[in-house]
Coordinates of C-alpha atoms in Angstrom, one line a residue:
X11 CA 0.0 0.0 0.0
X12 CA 2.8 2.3 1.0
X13 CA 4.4 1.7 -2.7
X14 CA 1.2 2.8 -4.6
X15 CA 1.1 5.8 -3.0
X16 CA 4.9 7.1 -3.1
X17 CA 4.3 6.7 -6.8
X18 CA 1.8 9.1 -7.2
X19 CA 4.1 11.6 -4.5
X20 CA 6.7 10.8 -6.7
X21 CA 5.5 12.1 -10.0
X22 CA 3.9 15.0 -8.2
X23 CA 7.4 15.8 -7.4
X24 CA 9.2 15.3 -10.6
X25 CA 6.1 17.5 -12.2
X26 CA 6.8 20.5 -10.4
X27 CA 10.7 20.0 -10.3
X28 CA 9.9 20.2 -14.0
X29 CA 7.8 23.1 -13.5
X30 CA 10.1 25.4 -11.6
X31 CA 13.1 24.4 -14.5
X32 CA 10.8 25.5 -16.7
X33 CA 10.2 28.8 -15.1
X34 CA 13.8 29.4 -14.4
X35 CA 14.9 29.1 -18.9
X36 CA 11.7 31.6 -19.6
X37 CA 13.5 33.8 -16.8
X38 CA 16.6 33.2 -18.3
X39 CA 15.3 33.6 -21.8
X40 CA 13.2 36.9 -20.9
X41 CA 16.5 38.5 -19.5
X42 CA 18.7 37.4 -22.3
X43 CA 17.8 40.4 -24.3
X44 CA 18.9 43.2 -22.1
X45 CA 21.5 40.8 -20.8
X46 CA 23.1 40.7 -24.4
X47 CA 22.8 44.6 -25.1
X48 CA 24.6 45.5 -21.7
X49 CA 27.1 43.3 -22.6
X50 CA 27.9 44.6 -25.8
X51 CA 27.7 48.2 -24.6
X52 CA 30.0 47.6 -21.7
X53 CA 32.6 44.8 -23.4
X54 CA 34.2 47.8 -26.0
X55 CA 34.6 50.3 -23.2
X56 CA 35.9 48.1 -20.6
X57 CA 38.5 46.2 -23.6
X58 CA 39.5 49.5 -25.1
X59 CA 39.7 50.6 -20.9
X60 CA 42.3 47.4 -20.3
X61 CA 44.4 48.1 -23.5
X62 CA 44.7 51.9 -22.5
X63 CA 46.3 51.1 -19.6
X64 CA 48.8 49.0 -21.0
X65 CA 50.3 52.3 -23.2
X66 CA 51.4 55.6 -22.2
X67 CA 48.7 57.3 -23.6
X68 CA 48.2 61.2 -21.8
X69 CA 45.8 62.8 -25.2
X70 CA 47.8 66.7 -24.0
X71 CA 51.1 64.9 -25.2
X72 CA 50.1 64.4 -28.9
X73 CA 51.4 61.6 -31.2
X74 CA 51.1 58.2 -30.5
X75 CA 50.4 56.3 -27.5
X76 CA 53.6 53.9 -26.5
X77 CA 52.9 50.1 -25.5
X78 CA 54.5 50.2 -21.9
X79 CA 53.7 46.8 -20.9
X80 CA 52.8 46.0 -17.1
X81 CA 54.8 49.4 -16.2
X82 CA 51.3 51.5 -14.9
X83 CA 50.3 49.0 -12.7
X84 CA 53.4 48.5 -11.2
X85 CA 53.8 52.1 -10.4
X86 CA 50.4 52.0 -8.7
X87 CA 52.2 49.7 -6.2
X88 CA 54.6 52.4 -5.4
X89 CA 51.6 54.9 -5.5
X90 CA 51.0 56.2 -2.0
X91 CA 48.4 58.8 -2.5
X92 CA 46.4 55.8 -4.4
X93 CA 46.7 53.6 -1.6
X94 CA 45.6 56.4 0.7
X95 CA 42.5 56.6 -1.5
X96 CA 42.1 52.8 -1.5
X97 CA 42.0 53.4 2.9
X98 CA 40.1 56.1 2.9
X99 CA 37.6 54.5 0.7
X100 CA 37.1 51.6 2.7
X101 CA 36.7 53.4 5.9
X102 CA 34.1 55.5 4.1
X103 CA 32.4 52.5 2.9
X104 CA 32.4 50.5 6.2
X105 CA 31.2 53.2 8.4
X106 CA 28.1 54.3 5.8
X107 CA 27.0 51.0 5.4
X108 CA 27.1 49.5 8.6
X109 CA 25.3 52.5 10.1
X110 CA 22.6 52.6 7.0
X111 CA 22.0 49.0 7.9
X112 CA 21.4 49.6 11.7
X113 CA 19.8 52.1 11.5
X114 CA 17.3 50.0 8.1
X115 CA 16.7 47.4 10.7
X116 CA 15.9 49.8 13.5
X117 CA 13.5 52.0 11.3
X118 CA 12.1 48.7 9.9
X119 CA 11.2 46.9 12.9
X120 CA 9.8 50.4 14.0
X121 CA 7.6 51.1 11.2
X122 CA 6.7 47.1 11.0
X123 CA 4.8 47.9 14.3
X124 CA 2.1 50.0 11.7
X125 CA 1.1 52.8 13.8
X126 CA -1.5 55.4 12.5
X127 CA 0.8 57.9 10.5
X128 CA 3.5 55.8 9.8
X129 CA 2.7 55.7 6.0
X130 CA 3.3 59.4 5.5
X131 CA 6.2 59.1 7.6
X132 CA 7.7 56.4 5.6
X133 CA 7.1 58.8 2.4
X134 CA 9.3 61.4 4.1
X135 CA 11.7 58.9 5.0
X136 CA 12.5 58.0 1.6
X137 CA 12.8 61.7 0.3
X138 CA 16.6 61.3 0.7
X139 CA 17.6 58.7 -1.8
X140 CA 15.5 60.5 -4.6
X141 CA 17.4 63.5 -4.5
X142 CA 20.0 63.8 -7.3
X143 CA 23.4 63.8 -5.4
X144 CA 24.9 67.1 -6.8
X145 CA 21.9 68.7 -4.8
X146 CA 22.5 67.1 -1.3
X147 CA 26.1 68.8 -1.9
X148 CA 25.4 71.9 -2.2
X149 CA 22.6 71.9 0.3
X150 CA 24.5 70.0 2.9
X151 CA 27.7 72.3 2.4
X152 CA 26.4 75.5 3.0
X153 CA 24.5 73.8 6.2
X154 CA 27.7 73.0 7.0
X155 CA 29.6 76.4 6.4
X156 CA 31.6 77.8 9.2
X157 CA 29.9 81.0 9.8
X158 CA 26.5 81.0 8.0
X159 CA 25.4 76.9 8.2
X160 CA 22.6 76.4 10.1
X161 CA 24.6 73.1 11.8
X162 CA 26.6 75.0 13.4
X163 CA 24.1 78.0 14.5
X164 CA 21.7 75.0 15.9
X165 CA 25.0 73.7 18.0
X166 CA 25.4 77.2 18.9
X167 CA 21.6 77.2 20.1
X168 CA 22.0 74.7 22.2
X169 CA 25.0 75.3 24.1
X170 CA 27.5 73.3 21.5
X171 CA 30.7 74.2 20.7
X172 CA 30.1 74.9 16.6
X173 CA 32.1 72.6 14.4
X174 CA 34.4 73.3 10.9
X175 CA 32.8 69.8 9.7
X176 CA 34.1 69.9 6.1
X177 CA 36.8 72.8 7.1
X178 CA 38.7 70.5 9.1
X179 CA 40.9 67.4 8.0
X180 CA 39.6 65.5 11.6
X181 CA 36.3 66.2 10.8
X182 CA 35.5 66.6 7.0
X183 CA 35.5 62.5 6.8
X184 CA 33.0 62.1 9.2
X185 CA 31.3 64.8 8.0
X186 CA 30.2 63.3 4.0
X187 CA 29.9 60.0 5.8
X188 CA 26.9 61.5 8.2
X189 CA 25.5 62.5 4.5
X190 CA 26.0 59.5 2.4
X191 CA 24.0 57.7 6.0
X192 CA 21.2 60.4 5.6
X193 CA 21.1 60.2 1.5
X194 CA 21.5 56.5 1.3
X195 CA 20.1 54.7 4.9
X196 CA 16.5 54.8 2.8
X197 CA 17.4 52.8 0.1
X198 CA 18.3 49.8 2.7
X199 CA 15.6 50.6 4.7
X200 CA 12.6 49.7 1.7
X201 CA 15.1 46.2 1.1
X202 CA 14.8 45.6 4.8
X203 CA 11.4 46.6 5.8
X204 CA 9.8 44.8 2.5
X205 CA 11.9 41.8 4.2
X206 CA 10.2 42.0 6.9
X207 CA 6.6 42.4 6.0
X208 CA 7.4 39.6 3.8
X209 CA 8.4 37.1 6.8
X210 CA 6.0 34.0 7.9
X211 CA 4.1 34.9 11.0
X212 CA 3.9 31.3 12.3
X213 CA 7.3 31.5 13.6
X214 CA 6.6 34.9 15.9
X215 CA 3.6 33.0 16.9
X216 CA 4.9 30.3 17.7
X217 CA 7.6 32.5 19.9
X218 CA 4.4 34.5 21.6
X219 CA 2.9 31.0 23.1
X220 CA 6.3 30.3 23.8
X221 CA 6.4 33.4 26.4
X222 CA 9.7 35.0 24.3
X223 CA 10.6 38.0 24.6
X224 CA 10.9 40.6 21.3
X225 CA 14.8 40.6 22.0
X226 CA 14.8 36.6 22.1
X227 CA 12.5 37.1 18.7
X228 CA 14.7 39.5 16.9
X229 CA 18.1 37.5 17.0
X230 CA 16.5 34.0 17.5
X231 CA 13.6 34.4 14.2
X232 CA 13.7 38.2 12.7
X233 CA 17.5 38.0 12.2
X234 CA 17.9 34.9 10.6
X235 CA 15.0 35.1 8.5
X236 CA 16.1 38.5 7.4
X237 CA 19.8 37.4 6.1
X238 CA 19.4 37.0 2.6
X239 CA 17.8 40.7 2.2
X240 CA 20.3 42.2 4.6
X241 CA 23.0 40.4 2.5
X242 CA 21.8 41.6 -0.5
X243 CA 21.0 44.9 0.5
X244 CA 24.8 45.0 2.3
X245 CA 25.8 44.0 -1.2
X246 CA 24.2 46.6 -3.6
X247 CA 25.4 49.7 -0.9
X248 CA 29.1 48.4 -1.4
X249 CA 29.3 48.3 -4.9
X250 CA 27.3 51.7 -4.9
X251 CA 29.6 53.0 -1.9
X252 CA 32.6 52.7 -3.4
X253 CA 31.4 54.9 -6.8
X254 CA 30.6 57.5 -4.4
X255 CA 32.1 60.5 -6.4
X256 CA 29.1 63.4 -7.3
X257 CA 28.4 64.4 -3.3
X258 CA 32.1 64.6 -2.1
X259 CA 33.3 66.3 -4.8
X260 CA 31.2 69.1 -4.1
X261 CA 31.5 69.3 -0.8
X262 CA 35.6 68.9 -0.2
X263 CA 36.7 68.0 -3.3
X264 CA 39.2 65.5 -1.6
X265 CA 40.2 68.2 1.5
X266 CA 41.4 69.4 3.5
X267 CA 44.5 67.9 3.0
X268 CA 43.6 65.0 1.3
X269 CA 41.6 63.9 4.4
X270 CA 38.3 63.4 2.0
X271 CA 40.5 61.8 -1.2
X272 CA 37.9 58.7 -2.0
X273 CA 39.5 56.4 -4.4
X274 CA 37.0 58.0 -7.3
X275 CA 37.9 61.4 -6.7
X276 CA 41.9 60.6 -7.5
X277 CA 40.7 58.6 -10.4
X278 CA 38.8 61.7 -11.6
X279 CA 42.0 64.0 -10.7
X280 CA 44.6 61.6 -12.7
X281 CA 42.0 60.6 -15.7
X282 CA 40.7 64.5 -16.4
X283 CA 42.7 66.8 -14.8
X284 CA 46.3 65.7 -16.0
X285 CA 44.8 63.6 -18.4
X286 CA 47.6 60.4 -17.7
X287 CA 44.8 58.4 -19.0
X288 CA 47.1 55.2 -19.4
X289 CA 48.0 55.2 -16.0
X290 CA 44.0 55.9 -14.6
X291 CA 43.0 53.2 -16.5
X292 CA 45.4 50.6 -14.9
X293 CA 44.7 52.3 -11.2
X294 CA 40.5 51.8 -12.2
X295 CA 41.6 48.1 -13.1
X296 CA 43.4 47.8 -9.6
X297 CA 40.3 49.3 -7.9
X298 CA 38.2 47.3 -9.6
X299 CA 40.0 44.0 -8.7
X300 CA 40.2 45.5 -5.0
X301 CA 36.3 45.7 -5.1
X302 CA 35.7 42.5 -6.8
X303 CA 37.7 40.6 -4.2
X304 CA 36.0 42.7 -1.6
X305 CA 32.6 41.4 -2.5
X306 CA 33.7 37.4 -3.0
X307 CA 35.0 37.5 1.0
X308 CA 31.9 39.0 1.7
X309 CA 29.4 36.5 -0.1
X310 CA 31.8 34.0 1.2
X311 CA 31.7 35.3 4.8
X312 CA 28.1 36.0 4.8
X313 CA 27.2 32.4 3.3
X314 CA 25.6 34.3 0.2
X315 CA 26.5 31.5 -2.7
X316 CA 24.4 28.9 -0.1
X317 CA 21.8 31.0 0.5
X318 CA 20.8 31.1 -3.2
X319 CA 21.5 27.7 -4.2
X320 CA 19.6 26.4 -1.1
X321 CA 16.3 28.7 -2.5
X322 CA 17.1 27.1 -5.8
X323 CA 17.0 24.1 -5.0
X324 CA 13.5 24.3 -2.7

């Protein structure tokens, strides 16, 4: 009796097996498409990119570019204002993402609670991220000016000491970190908080008969559950982290004293302002190998490549 029936489970199985291959080649085959044109687009640019930086070529020189071999990227070894961008960077990038994602969780968890009002509040919330970056610069740099911002007059206000934020090489770091957190801490919020409203409630109410309490519930349920949107939220503000270039710029421009430099803003100063194109071409290359390796520990790390082949496979 037991036989007849697994037969019947069995095909059942195999059907939908079958099913969800199916689904995944008209996925595949719907994406082709754009897949294909952003290939093509990208392949000449990044090609022509790698074979620049293999030649001398600086377009203010005139005449023909020289084939230099391996020589750029092994001056970008003895390049320590590079490196100092490739430090800088990465402190940048740690601090802004780790406090967006805090702070998504925290906001997430708050607004998951659905209060009256919260839906307007979660419009304004998101305000931020839609604002093109070359504004939040000039906005947040004359808030921040010495004598006229209105940072320091509201420090002032209060009893504060008023700061030189971007005036001063101790501060001006921390300074377009606390804006790339206020610009960019929305985007991981709507990841996270769609996570959330997403998860099974069986498990919380399973906890609730359980008598646990909502700290027990966030690292023992919520946190868990939530890992493959934070990693993939984590993931997107890296990548988009490190590119950070249109918001600095305008605010320091890499100062004081080099103390804002981000890795794109000495790309941007070798590429277009002495126009040593060869050798920004093989420090970009560097940079992008330095990111790329960045983002395999972390998937690695965070258990990423399991994560989707376990979903895969269900």
């Amino acid at each position: 009796m037991s036989i007849t029936r697994s037969i019947p489970t069995m095909g059942v199985a195999s059907a939908d097996k079958a099913r969800r291959a199916g689904e995944r080649r008209t996925g595949h085959l719907l994406l082709a498409p754009a897949f294909v044109l952003m290939n093509v687009v990208g392949f000449f640019p990044m090609v022509y990119s790698l074979y620049i930086s293999l030649t001398d070529y600086n377009p203010t020189h005139g005449g023909a570019s020289r084939f230099v071999g391996l020589k750029n990227y092994a001056s970008a070894l003895f390049d320590l204002q590079f490196w100092h961008a490739i430090g800088l960077t990465c402190v940048f990038v740690t601090l802004s993402v780790v406090s967006s994602l805090v702070l998504a969780v925290l906001m997430s968890l708050l607004f998951n609670l659905r209060y009256p009002g919260f839906i307007v509040m979660r419009t304004i919330i998101l305000v931020p991220m839609l604002i093109t970056p070359i504004a939040v610069g000039i906005v947040w740099r004359v808030m921040m000016m010495p004598d006229l911002g209105v940072l320091d007059y509201l420090l002032t206000a209060i009893g504060l000491q008023p700061q030189l934020w971007t005036s001063s090489a101790s501060t001006a770091l921390i300074s377009i970190v606390l804006v790339d957190i206020w610009q960019w801490t929305p985007f991981m919020f709507l990841i996270v908080f769609a996570g959330i409203s997403s998860l099974p409630r069986s498990p919380f109410e399973a906890a609730a008969i359980d008598g646990a309490g909502p700290i027990r519930v966030f690292f023992s349920i919520t946190l868990p559950l939530l890992r493959p949107v934070i990693v993939i939220a984590t993931l997107l503000r890296i990548v988009d982290a490190f590119r950070t270039y249109d918001t600095t710029f305008i605010m320091t421009r890499g100062g004081p004293d080099f103390a804002t430099d981000l890795v794109s803003i000495y790309l941007q100063r070798v590429n277009f302002r002495f126009f040593d194109l060869g050798y920004g071409s093989a420090l970009s290359w560097i940079t992008l190998l330095i990111i790329t390796t960045i983002i395999v520990i972390f998937t690695k790390l965070s258990g990423f490549t399991r994560l989707v082949s376990e979903k895969e496979d269900r």
